[in-house]
Coordinates of C-alpha atoms in Angstrom, one line a residue:
M300 CA -12.6 -9.2 -12.1
K301 CA -9.9 -11.8 -12.2
I302 CA -7.2 -9.4 -13.5
I303 CA -8.1 -6.6 -11.0
F304 CA -7.6 -9.2 -8.1
S305 CA -4.3 -10.3 -10.1
L306 CA -3.1 -6.6 -10.0
F307 CA -4.5 -5.8 -6.6
L308 CA -2.1 -8.8 -5.4
F309 CA 1.1 -7.8 -7.3
L310 CA 0.5 -4.4 -5.9
I311 CA 0.6 -5.9 -2.2
F312 CA 3.6 -7.8 -3.1
L313 CA 5.6 -4.5 -4.4
I314 CA 4.4 -2.7 -1.3
T315 CA 5.8 -5.5 1.0
V316 CA 8.8 -5.8 -0.9
S317 CA 9.8 -1.9 -1.2
C318 CA 10.0 -1.9 3.0
K319 CA 13.9 -2.4 2.9
S320 CA 14.4 -2.9 6.7
Y321 CA 11.4 -4.9 7.2
M322 CA 12.5 -7.3 4.2
A323 CA 16.4 -7.1 5.3
E324 CA 16.0 -8.7 8.5
I325 CA 13.8 -12.0 7.3
L326 CA 16.3 -12.6 4.5
P327 CA 18.3 -16.1 4.6
E328 CA 21.5 -16.3 5.4
R329 CA 22.3 -12.7 7.0
P330 CA 25.7 -13.1 8.2
T331 CA 24.7 -10.3 11.1
H332 CA 22.6 -13.2 12.7
K333 CA 25.7 -15.4 13.1
M334 CA 27.3 -12.5 15.3
D335 CA 24.5 -11.8 17.6
S336 CA 25.5 -14.0 20.3
S337 CA 29.1 -12.7 20.1
L338 CA 27.9 -9.1 20.2
V339 CA 26.1 -9.3 23.4
N340 CA 29.0 -8.3 25.6
A341 CA 30.1 -5.5 23.2
S342 CA 29.5 -1.8 23.7
P343 CA 26.5 -0.3 22.2
E344 CA 28.7 1.9 20.0
F345 CA 30.6 -1.3 18.6
Q346 CA 27.1 -3.0 18.3
Q347 CA 25.8 -0.2 16.1
G348 CA 29.1 0.0 14.0
W349 CA 28.6 -3.6 13.4
N350 CA 25.3 -3.5 12.0
D351 CA 26.0 -0.4 10.2
G352 CA 29.2 -1.9 8.8
C353 CA 27.3 -5.3 7.9
E354 CA 24.5 -3.4 6.0
T355 CA 26.6 -1.5 4.0
G356 CA 29.1 -4.3 2.9
M357 CA 26.1 -6.4 2.3
A358 CA 24.8 -3.6 -0.2
S359 CA 28.5 -3.5 -1.9
G360 CA 29.0 -7.2 -2.1
S361 CA 25.7 -8.6 -3.3
N362 CA 23.8 -9.2 -6.3
T363 CA 21.2 -6.7 -8.0
F364 CA 18.5 -8.3 -6.3
Y365 CA 19.8 -8.1 -3.0
K366 CA 20.7 -4.8 -3.5
M367 CA 17.3 -3.6 -3.1
F368 CA 17.1 -4.6 0.5
Y369 CA 20.2 -3.1 2.0
R370 CA 21.4 0.3 2.7
N371 CA 24.9 1.2 0.9
N372 CA 25.3 4.4 3.1
K373 CA 24.7 3.5 6.5
V374 CA 27.4 4.7 8.7
D375 CA 26.9 7.3 11.3
G376 CA 29.5 10.0 10.4
Y377 CA 29.6 11.7 14.1
K378 CA 30.5 8.5 15.7
M379 CA 32.9 7.1 12.9
A380 CA 34.8 10.3 13.9
G381 CA 34.6 10.5 17.3
S382 CA 34.5 6.9 18.6
P383 CA 37.4 4.3 17.6
E384 CA 35.2 1.4 18.6
Y385 CA 32.5 2.5 16.1
K386 CA 35.0 3.0 13.5
V387 CA 36.8 -0.3 14.1
A388 CA 33.6 -2.4 14.3
W389 CA 32.1 -0.9 10.9
G390 CA 35.2 -1.4 9.1
N391 CA 35.5 -5.0 10.1
A392 CA 31.9 -5.7 9.7
Y393 CA 32.0 -4.1 5.9
W394 CA 34.7 -6.3 4.9
Y395 CA 33.2 -9.5 6.8
C396 CA 30.0 -9.2 5.2
Y397 CA 30.8 -7.9 1.8
R398 CA 33.3 -10.8 1.2
H399 CA 30.5 -13.4 2.7
D400 CA 27.9 -11.9 0.1
Y401 CA 30.2 -11.7 -2.7
V402 CA 31.4 -15.2 -2.4
K403 CA 27.9 -16.6 -1.9
Q404 CA 26.3 -14.8 -4.7
K405 CA 28.9 -13.6 -7.4
S406 CA 31.5 -16.8 -7.7
P407 CA 30.4 -20.5 -9.3
M408 CA 29.5 -22.8 -6.8
F409 CA 33.1 -24.7 -5.8
K410 CA 35.4 -21.8 -6.9
S411 CA 36.2 -20.7 -3.5
M412 CA 37.0 -24.1 -2.2
F413 CA 38.8 -25.4 -5.3
S414 CA 40.2 -22.3 -6.9
G415 CA 42.9 -24.8 -8.8
F416 CA 40.3 -26.6 -10.5
Q417 CA 38.7 -24.3 -13.3

C-alpha cells in the first residue's frame, strides 16, 4: 500500500511539472518579473514581443532542467513581419534573457565578475 501511495505522489508530481506555462511563472529569478513595471506604459505589441522573446531566450540559454519549462519557439510570425515594435522587443528580450540565464546557470560562480582570475 505504501508503494502504491508513493507511486501516486510521484505521478502527481510528474503531472504538475509537465504544466509548462504554469511552472514557468513560478520559477525563481525570471528576468521578466524585473521588467514588468517597466512594460506598463509600453504598447501591447511591445509587451507581447518582450514576453515571447524572453521565453525563447530563456529556453535557449538555460540548462537542461529549465529547458523543460520554457518554449524555444515562442514567436508570432505575423507580428514579427508586420510590427516593428514586436520585432525590436522580441530581439532585445531574447538576448537579455538568454544572457541572464547563461551567466546564471552555465558559468562558474565568479567567472562573470572576475574573468581575469581563472
